[in-house]
Coordinates of C-alpha atoms in Angstrom, one line a residue:
M1 CA -0.2 -0.1 0.1
E2 CA 3.2 2.3 1.1
F3 CA 4.4 1.7 -2.9
L4 CA 1.0 2.6 -4.5
L5 CA 0.5 5.4 -2.4
S6 CA 3.7 6.5 -3.3
V7 CA 3.2 6.5 -7.1
I8 CA -0.4 8.2 -6.4
L9 CA 1.5 11.1 -5.2
S10 CA 4.1 10.9 -7.3
I11 CA 1.5 11.1 -9.8
L12 CA 0.1 14.6 -8.5
H13 CA 3.1 16.1 -7.6
K14 CA 4.8 17.9 -10.4
K15 CA 8.5 18.2 -10.0
P16 CA 9.6 21.7 -10.6
K17 CA 11.5 22.4 -13.6
S18 CA 15.3 24.1 -13.5
E19 CA 16.2 27.8 -14.7
N20 CA 18.9 25.7 -17.2
F21 CA 15.9 23.5 -18.6
K22 CA 13.5 26.7 -18.9
H23 CA 15.7 28.7 -20.6
A24 CA 17.0 25.7 -23.5
K25 CA 13.4 25.2 -24.3
R26 CA 12.4 28.6 -24.9
Y27 CA 16.0 29.5 -27.1
W28 CA 15.0 26.3 -28.9
K29 CA 11.1 27.3 -29.7
H30 CA 12.6 30.5 -30.9
H31 CA 15.4 29.1 -32.8
A32 CA 14.7 25.6 -34.3
P33 CA 13.7 25.3 -37.9
L34 CA 10.1 26.1 -39.1
F35 CA 10.2 22.7 -41.5
S36 CA 13.2 19.7 -41.7
F37 CA 13.2 16.4 -42.5
S38 CA 12.9 14.9 -39.5
K39 CA 9.4 16.6 -38.9
T40 CA 8.1 16.0 -42.6
V41 CA 8.8 11.9 -41.7
L42 CA 7.1 12.6 -37.9
I43 CA 4.2 14.4 -40.1
C44 CA 3.8 11.5 -42.1
A45 CA 3.8 8.8 -40.0
M46 CA 1.6 10.6 -37.5
L47 CA -0.9 11.1 -40.5
F48 CA -0.8 7.5 -41.3
L49 CA -1.4 6.2 -38.0
Y50 CA -4.0 8.3 -37.1
I51 CA -5.9 9.1 -40.2
P52 CA -7.9 5.6 -40.4
L53 CA -8.8 6.2 -36.5
F54 CA -10.5 9.2 -37.7
V55 CA -12.7 7.8 -40.3
I56 CA -13.6 4.7 -38.1
I57 CA -14.7 7.7 -35.6
I58 CA -16.6 9.4 -38.4
F59 CA -18.3 6.5 -39.6
S60 CA -19.3 5.7 -35.9
F61 CA -21.7 8.2 -36.2
N62 CA -23.5 7.3 -39.4
S63 CA -26.6 6.8 -39.8
S64 CA -26.6 4.3 -42.2
E65 CA -24.4 1.4 -42.8
S66 CA -23.4 2.9 -45.8
A67 CA -19.2 3.7 -47.3
H68 CA -20.7 7.6 -47.5
M69 CA -21.4 9.8 -44.5
T70 CA -25.5 10.1 -44.6
G71 CA -26.3 11.9 -41.4
F72 CA -25.3 12.4 -37.6
S73 CA -26.8 9.5 -35.7
F74 CA -25.9 7.9 -32.5
R75 CA -27.4 4.5 -33.5
W76 CA -24.4 2.7 -34.0
Y77 CA -23.7 3.1 -30.3
E78 CA -27.1 2.7 -28.9
E79 CA -26.9 -0.6 -31.0
L80 CA -23.5 -1.2 -29.7
F81 CA -24.9 -0.8 -25.3
L82 CA -28.2 -2.3 -26.2
N83 CA -28.0 -5.1 -28.5
S84 CA -24.9 -6.5 -28.8
L85 CA -24.5 -9.2 -25.8
P86 CA -22.5 -11.7 -27.9
L87 CA -20.0 -8.9 -29.0
W88 CA -19.3 -7.7 -25.3
K89 CA -18.5 -11.2 -24.5
S90 CA -15.8 -11.6 -26.6
L91 CA -14.2 -8.1 -25.1
L92 CA -14.6 -9.9 -21.8
Y93 CA -13.0 -13.0 -22.9
S94 CA -10.2 -10.8 -24.2
A95 CA -9.6 -9.6 -21.5
I96 CA -10.1 -11.6 -18.7
V97 CA -7.0 -13.3 -21.1
A98 CA -5.0 -10.0 -21.7
I99 CA -5.0 -9.6 -18.3
L100 CA -3.9 -12.7 -16.4
S101 CA -1.0 -13.6 -19.1
A102 CA 0.3 -10.6 -18.7
V103 CA 0.6 -10.3 -14.7
I104 CA 2.0 -14.2 -15.3
A105 CA 4.1 -13.0 -18.0
T106 CA 5.1 -9.7 -16.6
V107 CA 6.0 -11.8 -13.0
L108 CA 8.0 -14.4 -14.9
G109 CA 9.2 -12.6 -16.7
S110 CA 10.7 -9.7 -14.4
L111 CA 12.1 -12.5 -12.3
A112 CA 13.6 -14.0 -15.2
A113 CA 15.8 -10.3 -15.7
I114 CA 16.8 -9.9 -12.6
G115 CA 18.0 -13.6 -11.6
V116 CA 19.9 -13.9 -15.8
S117 CA 21.1 -10.5 -15.0
W118 CA 22.4 -10.4 -11.0
Y119 CA 23.4 -14.4 -11.0
K120 CA 26.2 -16.6 -12.4
F121 CA 24.2 -20.4 -13.3
F122 CA 25.2 -23.0 -15.9
G123 CA 23.8 -22.1 -19.6
K124 CA 23.2 -18.4 -18.6
H125 CA 24.0 -17.2 -22.3
Y126 CA 22.2 -20.0 -24.2
I127 CA 19.0 -18.9 -21.9
Q128 CA 19.9 -15.0 -22.9
S129 CA 19.8 -16.5 -26.9
I130 CA 16.5 -18.1 -26.9
S131 CA 14.2 -16.3 -24.8
F132 CA 13.9 -14.1 -27.5
L133 CA 13.1 -16.8 -30.0
P134 CA 9.4 -16.4 -29.9
M135 CA 9.7 -12.8 -30.7
V136 CA 11.3 -13.5 -33.9
L137 CA 9.4 -16.7 -35.4
P138 CA 6.5 -16.1 -36.9
E139 CA 3.3 -16.3 -35.3
V140 CA 1.6 -18.9 -38.0
I141 CA 4.8 -21.4 -36.2
M142 CA 3.9 -20.6 -32.8
G143 CA 0.3 -21.3 -32.8
V144 CA 0.6 -24.7 -34.6
S145 CA 3.7 -25.6 -32.2
L146 CA 1.8 -24.3 -29.3
L147 CA -1.5 -26.5 -30.7
I148 CA 0.7 -29.9 -30.9
F149 CA 2.1 -29.5 -27.6
L150 CA -1.0 -28.7 -26.1
S151 CA -2.8 -31.5 -27.8
G152 CA -0.1 -34.2 -26.9
I153 CA -0.5 -33.6 -23.4
H154 CA -4.6 -34.1 -24.3
M155 CA -5.4 -30.4 -23.1
N156 CA -8.8 -29.1 -23.7
L157 CA -9.0 -26.0 -25.6
G158 CA -10.9 -22.9 -24.3
L159 CA -9.5 -20.0 -22.2
T160 CA -6.9 -21.8 -20.4
T161 CA -4.9 -22.7 -23.6
I162 CA -5.4 -19.2 -24.7
T163 CA -3.6 -17.7 -21.8
I164 CA -1.1 -20.4 -21.9
A165 CA -0.2 -19.3 -25.7
H166 CA -0.4 -15.1 -24.8
T167 CA 1.5 -16.1 -21.8
T168 CA 4.1 -17.8 -24.1
F169 CA 4.8 -14.8 -26.6
C170 CA 4.2 -12.1 -24.1
L171 CA 7.0 -13.8 -22.2
P172 CA 10.4 -12.5 -24.1
F173 CA 8.9 -9.0 -24.7
V174 CA 8.6 -8.3 -20.7
Y175 CA 11.5 -10.4 -20.2
L176 CA 13.7 -7.6 -22.7
M177 CA 11.8 -4.7 -21.1
V178 CA 13.1 -5.6 -17.8
N179 CA 16.4 -6.6 -18.6
S180 CA 17.1 -2.8 -20.4
R181 CA 16.1 -1.2 -16.8
V182 CA 18.1 -3.8 -14.4
D183 CA 21.3 -3.5 -16.7
E184 CA 21.1 0.6 -15.5
F185 CA 20.3 -0.8 -11.9
D186 CA 23.0 0.5 -9.3
Y187 CA 24.5 -3.2 -8.0
S188 CA 25.9 -0.8 -5.1
I189 CA 22.7 -0.3 -3.7
I190 CA 21.5 -3.8 -3.1
E191 CA 25.4 -4.6 -1.2
A192 CA 24.1 -0.9 1.0
S193 CA 21.1 -2.8 1.6
H194 CA 22.7 -6.1 2.8
D195 CA 25.2 -4.5 4.7
L196 CA 22.1 -2.8 6.4
G197 CA 21.0 -5.7 7.0
A198 CA 17.9 -6.4 4.2
T199 CA 17.5 -9.7 3.6
E200 CA 17.0 -11.1 0.0
K201 CA 13.1 -10.8 0.2
Q202 CA 13.5 -7.2 1.5
T203 CA 15.8 -6.3 -0.8
L204 CA 13.5 -7.5 -4.1
F205 CA 10.3 -5.7 -2.8
K206 CA 11.8 -2.5 -1.0
I207 CA 14.9 -1.2 -3.4
I208 CA 15.0 -3.8 -6.5
I209 CA 11.4 -3.7 -7.9
P210 CA 10.3 0.1 -7.3
S211 CA 13.5 1.2 -8.8
I212 CA 12.8 -1.2 -11.9
F213 CA 8.8 -0.7 -12.0
P214 CA 8.4 1.5 -14.7
G215 CA 10.3 -1.0 -17.0
I216 CA 7.6 -3.8 -15.3
M217 CA 4.8 -1.6 -15.7
S218 CA 5.8 -1.1 -19.7
G219 CA 6.2 -4.7 -20.5
F220 CA 2.8 -5.2 -18.8
M221 CA 0.6 -2.7 -20.6
M222 CA 3.1 -4.0 -23.8
S223 CA 1.8 -7.7 -23.0
I224 CA -2.0 -6.3 -22.9
T225 CA -1.5 -5.0 -25.9
L226 CA -0.1 -7.7 -27.9
S227 CA -2.8 -10.2 -26.0
I228 CA -5.8 -8.2 -26.7
E229 CA -4.9 -7.6 -30.8
D230 CA -3.3 -11.3 -30.8
F231 CA -5.6 -13.3 -33.6
V232 CA -3.5 -15.7 -35.7
I233 CA -2.4 -17.5 -32.9
T234 CA -5.5 -17.0 -30.8
S235 CA -7.5 -18.8 -33.9
L236 CA -5.3 -22.0 -33.9
V237 CA -6.0 -22.8 -29.9
N238 CA -9.2 -20.8 -28.9
G239 CA -11.4 -24.2 -29.3
N240 CA -14.9 -22.9 -29.3
V241 CA -13.8 -19.8 -27.7
E242 CA -14.3 -16.3 -29.1
T243 CA -12.1 -13.1 -28.4
L244 CA -12.6 -10.0 -29.3
P245 CA -10.1 -10.2 -32.9
I246 CA -12.0 -13.4 -33.8
F247 CA -15.5 -12.2 -33.2
V248 CA -14.6 -8.8 -35.3
Y249 CA -12.9 -11.2 -38.6
N250 CA -16.2 -13.4 -38.1
M251 CA -18.4 -10.3 -38.4
I252 CA -16.6 -8.9 -41.0
R253 CA -17.1 -11.7 -43.0
H254 CA -20.2 -11.0 -44.1
G255 CA -20.0 -7.3 -44.3
V256 CA -18.2 -4.6 -41.9
S257 CA -20.9 -3.2 -39.1
P258 CA -20.4 0.2 -38.1
V259 CA -21.1 -1.3 -34.4
I260 CA -17.3 -2.0 -34.8
N261 CA -16.5 1.5 -35.2
A262 CA -18.7 2.2 -32.2
L263 CA -17.0 -0.1 -30.2
S264 CA -13.1 1.4 -31.7
F265 CA -13.9 4.4 -30.5
V266 CA -15.0 3.5 -26.9
L267 CA -12.1 1.5 -26.7
I268 CA -9.8 4.4 -28.1
I269 CA -11.3 6.9 -25.8
F270 CA -10.5 4.3 -22.8
L271 CA -7.1 2.9 -23.4
G272 CA -6.1 6.6 -24.3
L273 CA -7.0 7.6 -21.2
I274 CA -5.5 4.4 -19.2
V275 CA -1.9 5.0 -21.0
I276 CA -1.9 9.0 -20.8
L277 CA -2.3 8.7 -16.7
L278 CA 0.1 5.4 -16.7
R279 CA 2.6 7.4 -18.8
K280 CA 2.4 10.6 -16.7
G281 CA 2.5 8.8 -13.7
I282 CA 5.7 6.7 -14.4
K283 CA 7.6 9.1 -15.3
T284 CA 6.9 10.9 -12.6
F285 CA 7.5 7.9 -10.4
A286 CA 10.8 7.5 -12.2
A287 CA 12.1 10.7 -11.8
A288 CA 11.1 11.0 -8.3
K289 CA 13.3 7.8 -8.0

């Protein structure tokens, strides 16, 4: 509770900027070139990423299913919240799998990053090399190999197998993010804690984890994102369970429904607020540390 309270307080408290920082920022604003190659590339990339989102938002208020705007209406939002129970059910499945797999992958990946970075054991370098294998393998190969393994141990396909599969491909991403944070950690702090009588458990929970928390939280959020948007691997190990990507895919085979546009806008707002709050909180918390 003390750790969570410190995070909340760090979000609310803004660290004052130095005069040198403010002066450099003012100087750069007045002397930076209006147009440059980097700015042009940035603008093009932002347009490429966000124009499709704006199109989805606009057509979520379309009064008809036509590909052209025929009028402004909240018809599809009413349909979404009142008559789309299967859609919300698939979203619930995706949320359950995403949270469970992200928590498991974050715990295992964080502990693995700490153990591999600070302890010496046989096969350490081989583990470091093969830990990135799920990141570079095609998703089809990952999905088929997981399907063969799960079928070989006679496990019924469903939410459990989806969670196992998502944990498997999320784990390397968590490991990579936490490991980059652990590499920058000052080991002398741990030595000082041991000299002051702290146990391994106290050192882990009161010193190491708070120090690498931004990396842990980044890995957790990355895992949730990867889990929610995954389609290929999920479609191979899902059994009869329909997560959101699979449900949307089955819907668009019969034509794109504007209800999906409405759901996309709701998710954009919800996830955008979470990302903004977490980003501000993690940066402030890391600066405070």
